[in-house]
Coordinates of C-alpha atoms and ligand atoms in Angstrom, one line a residue:
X1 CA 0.0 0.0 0.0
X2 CA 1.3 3.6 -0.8
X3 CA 1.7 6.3 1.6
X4 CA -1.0 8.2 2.5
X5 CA 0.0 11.8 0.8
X6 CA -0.2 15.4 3.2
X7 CA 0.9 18.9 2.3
X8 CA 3.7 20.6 4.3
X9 CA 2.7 22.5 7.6
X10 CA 3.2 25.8 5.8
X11 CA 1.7 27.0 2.4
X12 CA 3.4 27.0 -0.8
X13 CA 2.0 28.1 -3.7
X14 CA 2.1 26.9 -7.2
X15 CA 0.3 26.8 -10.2
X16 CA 2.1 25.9 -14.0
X17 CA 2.9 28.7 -16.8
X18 CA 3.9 26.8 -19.5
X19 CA 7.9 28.3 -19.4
X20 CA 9.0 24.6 -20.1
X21 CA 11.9 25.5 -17.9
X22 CA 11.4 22.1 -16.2
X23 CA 12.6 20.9 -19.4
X24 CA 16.2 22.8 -19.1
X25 CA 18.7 21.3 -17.3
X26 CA 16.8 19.5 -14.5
X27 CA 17.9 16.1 -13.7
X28 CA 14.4 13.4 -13.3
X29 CA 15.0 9.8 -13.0
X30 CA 13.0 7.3 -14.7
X31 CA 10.8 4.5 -13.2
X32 CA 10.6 1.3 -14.9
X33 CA 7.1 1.8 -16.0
X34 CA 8.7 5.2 -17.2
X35 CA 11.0 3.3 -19.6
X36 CA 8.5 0.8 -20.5
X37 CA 6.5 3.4 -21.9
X38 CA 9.1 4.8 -23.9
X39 CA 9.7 1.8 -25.1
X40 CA 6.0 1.2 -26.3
X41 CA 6.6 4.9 -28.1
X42 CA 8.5 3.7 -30.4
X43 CA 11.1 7.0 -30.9
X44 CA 13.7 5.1 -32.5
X45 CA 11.4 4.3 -35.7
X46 CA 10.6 8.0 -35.9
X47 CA 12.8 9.5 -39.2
X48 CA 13.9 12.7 -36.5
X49 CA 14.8 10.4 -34.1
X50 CA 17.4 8.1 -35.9
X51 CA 21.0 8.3 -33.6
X52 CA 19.5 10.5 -31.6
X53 CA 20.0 9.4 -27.7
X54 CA 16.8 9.4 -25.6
X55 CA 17.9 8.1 -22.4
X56 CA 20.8 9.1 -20.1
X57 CA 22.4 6.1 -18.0
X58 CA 24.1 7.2 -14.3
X59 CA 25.8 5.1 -12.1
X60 CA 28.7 2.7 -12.5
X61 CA 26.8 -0.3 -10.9
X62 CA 23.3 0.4 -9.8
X63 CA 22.4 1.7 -13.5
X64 CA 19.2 4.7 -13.3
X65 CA 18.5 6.2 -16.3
X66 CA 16.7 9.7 -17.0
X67 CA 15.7 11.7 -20.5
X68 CA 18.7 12.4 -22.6
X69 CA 19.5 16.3 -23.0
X70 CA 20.8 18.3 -26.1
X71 CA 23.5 19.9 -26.3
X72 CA 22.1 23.0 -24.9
X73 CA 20.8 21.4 -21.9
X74 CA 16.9 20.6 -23.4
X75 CA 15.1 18.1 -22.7
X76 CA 15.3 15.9 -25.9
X77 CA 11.7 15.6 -26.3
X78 CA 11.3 19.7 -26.0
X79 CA 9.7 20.4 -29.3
X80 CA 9.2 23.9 -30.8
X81 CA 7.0 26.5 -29.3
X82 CA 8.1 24.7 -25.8
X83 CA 5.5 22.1 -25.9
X84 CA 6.7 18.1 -25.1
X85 CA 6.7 15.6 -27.8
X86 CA 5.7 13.0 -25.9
X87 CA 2.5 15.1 -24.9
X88 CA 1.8 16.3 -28.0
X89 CA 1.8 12.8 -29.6
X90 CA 0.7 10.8 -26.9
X91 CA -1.3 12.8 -24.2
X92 CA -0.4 14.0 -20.7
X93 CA -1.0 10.5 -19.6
X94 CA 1.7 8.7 -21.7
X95 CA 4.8 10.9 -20.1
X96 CA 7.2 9.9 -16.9
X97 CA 5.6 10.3 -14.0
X98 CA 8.1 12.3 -12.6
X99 CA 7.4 14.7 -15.4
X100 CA 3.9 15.1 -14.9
X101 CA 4.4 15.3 -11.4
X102 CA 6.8 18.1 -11.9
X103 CA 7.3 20.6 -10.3
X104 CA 5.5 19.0 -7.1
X105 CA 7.8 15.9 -5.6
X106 CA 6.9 14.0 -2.8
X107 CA 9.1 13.4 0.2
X108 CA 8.3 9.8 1.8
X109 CA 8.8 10.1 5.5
X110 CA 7.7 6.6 7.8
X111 CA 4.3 6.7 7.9
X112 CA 3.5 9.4 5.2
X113 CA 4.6 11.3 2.5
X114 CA 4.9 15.7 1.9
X115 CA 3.8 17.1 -1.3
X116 CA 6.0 19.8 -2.0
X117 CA 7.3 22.0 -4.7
X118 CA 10.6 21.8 -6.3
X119 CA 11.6 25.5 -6.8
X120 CA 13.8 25.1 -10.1
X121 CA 10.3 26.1 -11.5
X122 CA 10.3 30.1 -11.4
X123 CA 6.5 30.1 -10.6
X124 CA 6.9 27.9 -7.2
X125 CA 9.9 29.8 -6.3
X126 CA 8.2 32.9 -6.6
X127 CA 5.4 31.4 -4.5
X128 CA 2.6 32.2 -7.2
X129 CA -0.6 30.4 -8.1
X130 CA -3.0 28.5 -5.8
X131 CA -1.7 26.6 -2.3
X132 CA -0.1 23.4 -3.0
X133 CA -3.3 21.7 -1.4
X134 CA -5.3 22.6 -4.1
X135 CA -3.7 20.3 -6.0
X136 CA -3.5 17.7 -3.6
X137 CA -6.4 15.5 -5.1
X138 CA -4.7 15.1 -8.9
X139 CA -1.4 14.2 -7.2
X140 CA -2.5 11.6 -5.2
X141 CA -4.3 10.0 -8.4
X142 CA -0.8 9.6 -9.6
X143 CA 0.9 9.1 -7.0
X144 CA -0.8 5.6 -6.7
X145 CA 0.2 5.0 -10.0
X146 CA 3.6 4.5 -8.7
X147 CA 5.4 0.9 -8.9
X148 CA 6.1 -0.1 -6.9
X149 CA 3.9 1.8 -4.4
X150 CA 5.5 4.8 -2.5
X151 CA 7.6 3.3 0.4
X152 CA 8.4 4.7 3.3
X153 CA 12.5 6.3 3.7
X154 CA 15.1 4.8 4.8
X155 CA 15.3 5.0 8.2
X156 CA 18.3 8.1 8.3
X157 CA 20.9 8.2 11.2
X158 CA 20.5 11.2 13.6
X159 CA 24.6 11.8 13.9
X160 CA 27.1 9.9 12.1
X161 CA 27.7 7.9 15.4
X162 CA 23.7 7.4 16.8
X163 CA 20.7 5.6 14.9
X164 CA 17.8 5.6 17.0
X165 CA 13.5 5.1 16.2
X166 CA 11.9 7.3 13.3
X167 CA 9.8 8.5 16.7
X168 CA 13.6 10.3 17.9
X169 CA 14.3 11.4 14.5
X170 CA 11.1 13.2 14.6
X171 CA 11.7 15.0 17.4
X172 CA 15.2 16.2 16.3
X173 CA 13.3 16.8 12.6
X174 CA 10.5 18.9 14.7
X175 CA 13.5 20.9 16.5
X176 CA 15.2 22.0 13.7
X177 CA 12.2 23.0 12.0
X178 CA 10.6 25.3 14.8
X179 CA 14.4 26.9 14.8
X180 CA 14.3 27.7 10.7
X181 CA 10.6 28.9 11.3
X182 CA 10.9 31.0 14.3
X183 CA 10.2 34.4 12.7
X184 CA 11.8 36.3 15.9
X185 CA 15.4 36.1 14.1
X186 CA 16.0 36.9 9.8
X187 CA 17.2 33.8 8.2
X188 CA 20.6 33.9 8.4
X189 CA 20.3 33.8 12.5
X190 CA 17.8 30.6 11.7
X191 CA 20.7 28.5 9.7
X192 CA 23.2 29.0 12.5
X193 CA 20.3 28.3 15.5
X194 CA 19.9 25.0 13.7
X195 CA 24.0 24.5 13.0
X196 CA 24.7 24.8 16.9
X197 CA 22.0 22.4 17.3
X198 CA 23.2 20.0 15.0
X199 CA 26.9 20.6 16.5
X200 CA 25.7 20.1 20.4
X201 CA 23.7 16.7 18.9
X202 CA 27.1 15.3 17.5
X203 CA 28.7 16.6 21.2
X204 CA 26.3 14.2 23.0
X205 CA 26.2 10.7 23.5
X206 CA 23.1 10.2 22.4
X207 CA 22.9 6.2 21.7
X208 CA 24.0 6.1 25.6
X209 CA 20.0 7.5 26.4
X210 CA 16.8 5.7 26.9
X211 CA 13.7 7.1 25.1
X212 CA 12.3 9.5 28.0
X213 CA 16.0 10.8 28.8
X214 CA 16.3 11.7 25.0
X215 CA 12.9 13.1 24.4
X216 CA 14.0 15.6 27.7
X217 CA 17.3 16.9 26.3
X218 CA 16.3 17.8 22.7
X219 CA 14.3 20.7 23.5
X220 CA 17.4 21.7 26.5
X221 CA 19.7 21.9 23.1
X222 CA 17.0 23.5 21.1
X223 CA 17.0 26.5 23.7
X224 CA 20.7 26.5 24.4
X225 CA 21.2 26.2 20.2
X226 CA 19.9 29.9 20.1
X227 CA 21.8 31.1 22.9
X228 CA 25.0 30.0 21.8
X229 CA 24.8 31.7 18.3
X230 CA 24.3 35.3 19.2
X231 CA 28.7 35.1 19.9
X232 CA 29.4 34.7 16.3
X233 CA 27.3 37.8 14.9
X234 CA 29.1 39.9 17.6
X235 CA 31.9 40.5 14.8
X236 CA 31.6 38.6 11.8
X237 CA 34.6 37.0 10.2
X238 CA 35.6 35.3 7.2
X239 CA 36.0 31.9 6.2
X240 CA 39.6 30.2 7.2
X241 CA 41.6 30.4 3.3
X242 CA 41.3 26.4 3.5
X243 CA 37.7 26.6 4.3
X244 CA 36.9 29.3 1.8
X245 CA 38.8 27.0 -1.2
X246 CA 36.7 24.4 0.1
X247 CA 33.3 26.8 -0.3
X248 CA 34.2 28.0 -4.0
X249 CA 34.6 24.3 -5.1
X250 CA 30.7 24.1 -4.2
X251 CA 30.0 27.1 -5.3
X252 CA 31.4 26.0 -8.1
X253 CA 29.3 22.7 -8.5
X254 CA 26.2 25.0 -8.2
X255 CA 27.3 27.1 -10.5
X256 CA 26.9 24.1 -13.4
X257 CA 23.4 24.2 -11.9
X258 CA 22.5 27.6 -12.1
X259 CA 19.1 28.3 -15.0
X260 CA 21.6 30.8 -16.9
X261 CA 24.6 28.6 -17.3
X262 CA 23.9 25.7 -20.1
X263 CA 27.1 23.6 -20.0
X264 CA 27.9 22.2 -23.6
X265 CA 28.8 18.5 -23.6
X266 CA 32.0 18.9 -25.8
X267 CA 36.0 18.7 -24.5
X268 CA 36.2 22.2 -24.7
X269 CA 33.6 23.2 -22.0
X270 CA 34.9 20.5 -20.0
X271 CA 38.6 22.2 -20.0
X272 CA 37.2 25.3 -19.4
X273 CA 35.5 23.8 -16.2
X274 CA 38.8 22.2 -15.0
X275 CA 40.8 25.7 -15.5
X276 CA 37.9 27.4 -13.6
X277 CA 38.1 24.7 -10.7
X278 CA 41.6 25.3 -10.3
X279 CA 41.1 29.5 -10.2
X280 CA 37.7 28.5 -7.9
X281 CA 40.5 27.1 -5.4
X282 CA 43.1 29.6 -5.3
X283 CA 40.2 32.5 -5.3
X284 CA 42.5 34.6 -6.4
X285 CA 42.5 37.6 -9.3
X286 CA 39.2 38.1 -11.6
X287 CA 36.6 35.3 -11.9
X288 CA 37.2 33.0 -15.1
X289 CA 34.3 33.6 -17.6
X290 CA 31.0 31.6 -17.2
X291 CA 29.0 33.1 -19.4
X292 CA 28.1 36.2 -20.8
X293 CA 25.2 37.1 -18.6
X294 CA 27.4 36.8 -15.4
X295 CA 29.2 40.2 -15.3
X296 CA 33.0 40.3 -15.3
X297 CA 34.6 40.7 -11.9
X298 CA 37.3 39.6 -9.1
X299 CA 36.9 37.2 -6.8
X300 CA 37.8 40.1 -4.2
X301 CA 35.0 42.0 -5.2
X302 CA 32.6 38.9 -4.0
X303 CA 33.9 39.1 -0.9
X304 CA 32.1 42.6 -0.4
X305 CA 29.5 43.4 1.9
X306 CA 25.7 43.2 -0.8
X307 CA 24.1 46.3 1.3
X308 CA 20.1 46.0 1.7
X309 CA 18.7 43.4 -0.2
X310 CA 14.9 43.7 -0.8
X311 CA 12.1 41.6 0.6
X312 CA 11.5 40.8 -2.8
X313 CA 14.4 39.5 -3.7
X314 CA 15.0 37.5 0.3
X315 CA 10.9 36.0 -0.1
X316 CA 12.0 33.3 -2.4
X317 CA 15.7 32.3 -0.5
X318 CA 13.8 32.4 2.8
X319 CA 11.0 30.4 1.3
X320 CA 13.2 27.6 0.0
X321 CA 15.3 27.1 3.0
X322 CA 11.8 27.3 5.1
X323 CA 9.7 24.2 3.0
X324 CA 13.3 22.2 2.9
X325 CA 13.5 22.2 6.5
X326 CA 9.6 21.5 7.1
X327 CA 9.2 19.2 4.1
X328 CA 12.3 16.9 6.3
X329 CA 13.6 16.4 2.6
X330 CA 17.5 17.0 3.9
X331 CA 17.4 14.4 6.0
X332 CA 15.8 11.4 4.0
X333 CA 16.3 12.7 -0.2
X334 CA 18.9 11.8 -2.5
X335 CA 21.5 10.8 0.3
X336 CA 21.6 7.8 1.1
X337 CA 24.0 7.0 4.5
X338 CA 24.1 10.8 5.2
X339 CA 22.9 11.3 9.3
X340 CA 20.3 14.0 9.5
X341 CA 23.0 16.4 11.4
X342 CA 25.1 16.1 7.9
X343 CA 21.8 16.6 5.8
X344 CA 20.5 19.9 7.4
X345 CA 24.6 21.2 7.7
X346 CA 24.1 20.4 3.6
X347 CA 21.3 23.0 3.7
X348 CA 22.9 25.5 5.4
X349 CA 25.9 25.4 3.1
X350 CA 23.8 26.2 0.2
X351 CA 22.8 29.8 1.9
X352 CA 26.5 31.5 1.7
X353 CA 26.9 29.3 -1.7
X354 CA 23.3 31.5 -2.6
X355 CA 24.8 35.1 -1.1
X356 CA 28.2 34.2 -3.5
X357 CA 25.3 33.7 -6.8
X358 CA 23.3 36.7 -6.0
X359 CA 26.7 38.7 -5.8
X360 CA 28.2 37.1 -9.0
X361 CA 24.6 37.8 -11.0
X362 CA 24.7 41.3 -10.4
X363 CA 28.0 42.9 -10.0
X364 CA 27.8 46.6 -8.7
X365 CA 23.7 46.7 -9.2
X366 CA 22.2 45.9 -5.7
X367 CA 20.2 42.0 -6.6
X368 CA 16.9 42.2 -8.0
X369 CA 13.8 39.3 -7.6
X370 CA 14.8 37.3 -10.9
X371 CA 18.1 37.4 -9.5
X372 CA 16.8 35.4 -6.3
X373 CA 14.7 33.3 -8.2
X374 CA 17.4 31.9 -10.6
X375 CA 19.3 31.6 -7.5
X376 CA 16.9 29.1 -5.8
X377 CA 16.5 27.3 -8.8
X378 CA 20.4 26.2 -8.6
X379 CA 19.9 25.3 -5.2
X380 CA 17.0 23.3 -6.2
X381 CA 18.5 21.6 -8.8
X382 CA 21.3 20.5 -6.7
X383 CA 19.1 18.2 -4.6
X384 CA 19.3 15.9 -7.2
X385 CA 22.8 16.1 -8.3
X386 CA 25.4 13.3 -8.5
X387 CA 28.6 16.0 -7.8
X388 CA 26.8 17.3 -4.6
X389 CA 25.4 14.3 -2.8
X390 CA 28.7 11.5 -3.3
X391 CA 31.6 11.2 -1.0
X392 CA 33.6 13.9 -2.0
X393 CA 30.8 16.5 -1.4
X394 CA 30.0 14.8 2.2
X395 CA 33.6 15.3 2.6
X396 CA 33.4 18.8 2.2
X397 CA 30.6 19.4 4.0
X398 CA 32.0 17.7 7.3
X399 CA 35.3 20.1 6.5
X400 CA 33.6 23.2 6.9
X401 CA 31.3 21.9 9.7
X402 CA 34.3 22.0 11.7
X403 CA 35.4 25.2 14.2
X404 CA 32.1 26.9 13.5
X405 CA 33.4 27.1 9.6
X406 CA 30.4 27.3 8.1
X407 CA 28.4 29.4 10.8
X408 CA 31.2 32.0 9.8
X409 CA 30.2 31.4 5.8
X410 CA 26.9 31.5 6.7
X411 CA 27.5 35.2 9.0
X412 CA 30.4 36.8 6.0
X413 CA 28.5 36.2 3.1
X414 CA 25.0 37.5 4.4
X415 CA 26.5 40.8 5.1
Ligands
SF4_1 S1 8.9 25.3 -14.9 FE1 7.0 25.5 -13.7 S2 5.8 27.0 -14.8 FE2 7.4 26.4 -16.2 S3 6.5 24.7 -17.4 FE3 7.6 23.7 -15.7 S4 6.0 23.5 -14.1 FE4 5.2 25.0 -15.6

């Protein structure tokens, strides 16, 4: 039996507009009843589809396969005038799932599932259309069309060192989200509430605690999480130079991600990615070209303070980092062996990583709401990204979740 399918404790809003944006550079993976109606389709007899590559294998062992792109980064079933092939041919009915789902995902938890947007579509980032729970009914039509039916998530560790019952996870999931949803403190005071948290959870013994002794200290680190944060806005400083290397290499992978930047399969591109790895490391003298809608500039000049940024332009960042914390996604999507602590220090990154965008997208002009809204949609799309959810990135992650590394990130680049 599938999950029984709620919305998330706080509206989001979404209703489609037809931008076909969904169908640049966003990342879905196929179901086998997704390829198997593929395979009924037939593409390969069609006289415009003869060589052309309509499926996209990942994975060295454990093969998953999602729709091929072009060169440009388009879905290879976008047709002209933005509409889908497989729609226009077929009918909404004969696409993936996951495509007709789009841009609403659902987030399995243990005994029920969130229906939530994914904000790499501008209209859910911007928070427009009707709440999410008007469209609760059609989803869960297709939702029970899954096979096989919805399960219920891996069970995730709560530290690297402690497992304990989905009923503890809860409650650590349920602190974490009343810290990113207190609206006493802007958003930037929210991540590091929730890092100190995370940090005095990975401090504790906690497999050494029976069920009532745990359930008493969570909300005790929950109050002293907040306390112990105020310290590191007193004077804000940057990153250590190892830690800030570390950053621009995910900056970097976000960067790939980002709705403006369309990354060419071809050797060339790929050089030009490794030179500007390499200058992403040192941080050092002007930023190498990305493309010709990011302005030139230094990577000194990135390091300055952005000034007042509009409510406009904050609504959509603090809306994303709000649903991913009450959604739980962090903590049970696209990572599997990460603990929770890791998962939510994962989401906090991606704040600086979304200061260091808005910066590089404007230059001198002071960010505007497009700006923000491009910006969420890299986050977004990072979610389901192989570079930022394998060893390496957890690596990086548990680098700069050392000596309050990423607090500071978190505090420099929000100034
Ligand atoms: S990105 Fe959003 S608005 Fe655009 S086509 Fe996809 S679902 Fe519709």
């Amino acid at each position: 039996m599938s999950l029984p399918i709620r919305t998330l404790p706080i509206t989001e809003h979404w209703d489609c507009q037809g931008c076909a944006i969904c169908c640049r550079g966003t990342i879905f993976t196929l179901s086998g009843a997704d390829l198997a109606r593929l395979r009924e389709q037939a593409w390969e007899k069609r006289p415009d589809f003869q060589g052309v590559k309509i499926l996209q294998s990942h994975g060295l062992f454990k093969k998953t396969y999602s729709l091929a792109k072009r060169k440009d980064g388009t879905c290879v079933f976008l047709g002209e005038k933005g509409l889908c092939r497989i729609h226009a041919e077929f009918g909404f009915d004969a696409k993936p799932l996951v495509c007709r789902m789009a841009p609403l995902q659902l987030v399995p938890l243990d005994t029920f599932a969130y229906l939530t947007a994914r904000r790499y579509c501008p209209q859910a980032a911007a928070g427009e259309g009707r709440p999410i729970a008007e469209h609760l009914g059609r989803y869960r039509k297709m939702a029970e069309e899954k096979v096989p039916p919805l399960q219920p998530a891996t069970l995730p560790p709560i530290t690297r060192r402690c497992r304990r019952p989905w009923k503890d996870v809860h409650r650590v999931a349920d602190a974490i989200e009343r810290l990113m949803l207190d609206e006493r403190y802007p958003l930037v005071r929210r991540l590091v509430h929730g890092l100190e948290f995370c940090d005095y959870l990975d401090q504790c013994q906690l497999h050494r605690l029976d069920a009532g002794k745990f359930a008493e200290l969570v909300p005790v680190l929950e109050e002293a999480s907040v306390e112990g944060a105020a310290a590191l806005f007193a004077s804000r400083m940057p990153p250590r130079r190892a830690s800030g290397g570390i950053f621009r290499q995910v900056v970097l992978e976000y960067l790939r991600l980002h709705p403006r930047f369309v990354i060419e399969a071809s050797w060339a591109e790929r050089w030009r990615l490794v030179r500007a790895a390499v200058a992403f490391s040192r941080g050092k003298g002007p930023v190498p070209y990305i493309h010709g809608c990011f302005p030139a500039t230094t990577f000194a000049k990135l390091e300055e303070p952005l000034g007042h940024i509009g409510e406009d332009v904050l609504g959509p960042i603090n809306a994303y980092f709000e649903a991913a914390a009450a959604s739980k996604q962090y903590a049970v999507l696209n990572k599997p062996g990460w603990a929770l602590t890791e998962g939510f220090r994962d989401l906090a990154l991606s704040f600086p990583v979304a200061m260091w965008l808005l910066r590089l997208a404007r230059g001198d002009q002071q960010p505007q709401a497009q700006d923000a809204i491009d910006t969420v949609g890299a986050l977004d799309r990072g979610q389901a990204y192989a570079g930022l959810s394998g060893y390496r990135h957890r690596q990086r992650v548990s680098a700069l979740g050392k000596n309050h590394q990423l607090a500071r990130l978190i505090s420099w680049y929000a100034r």
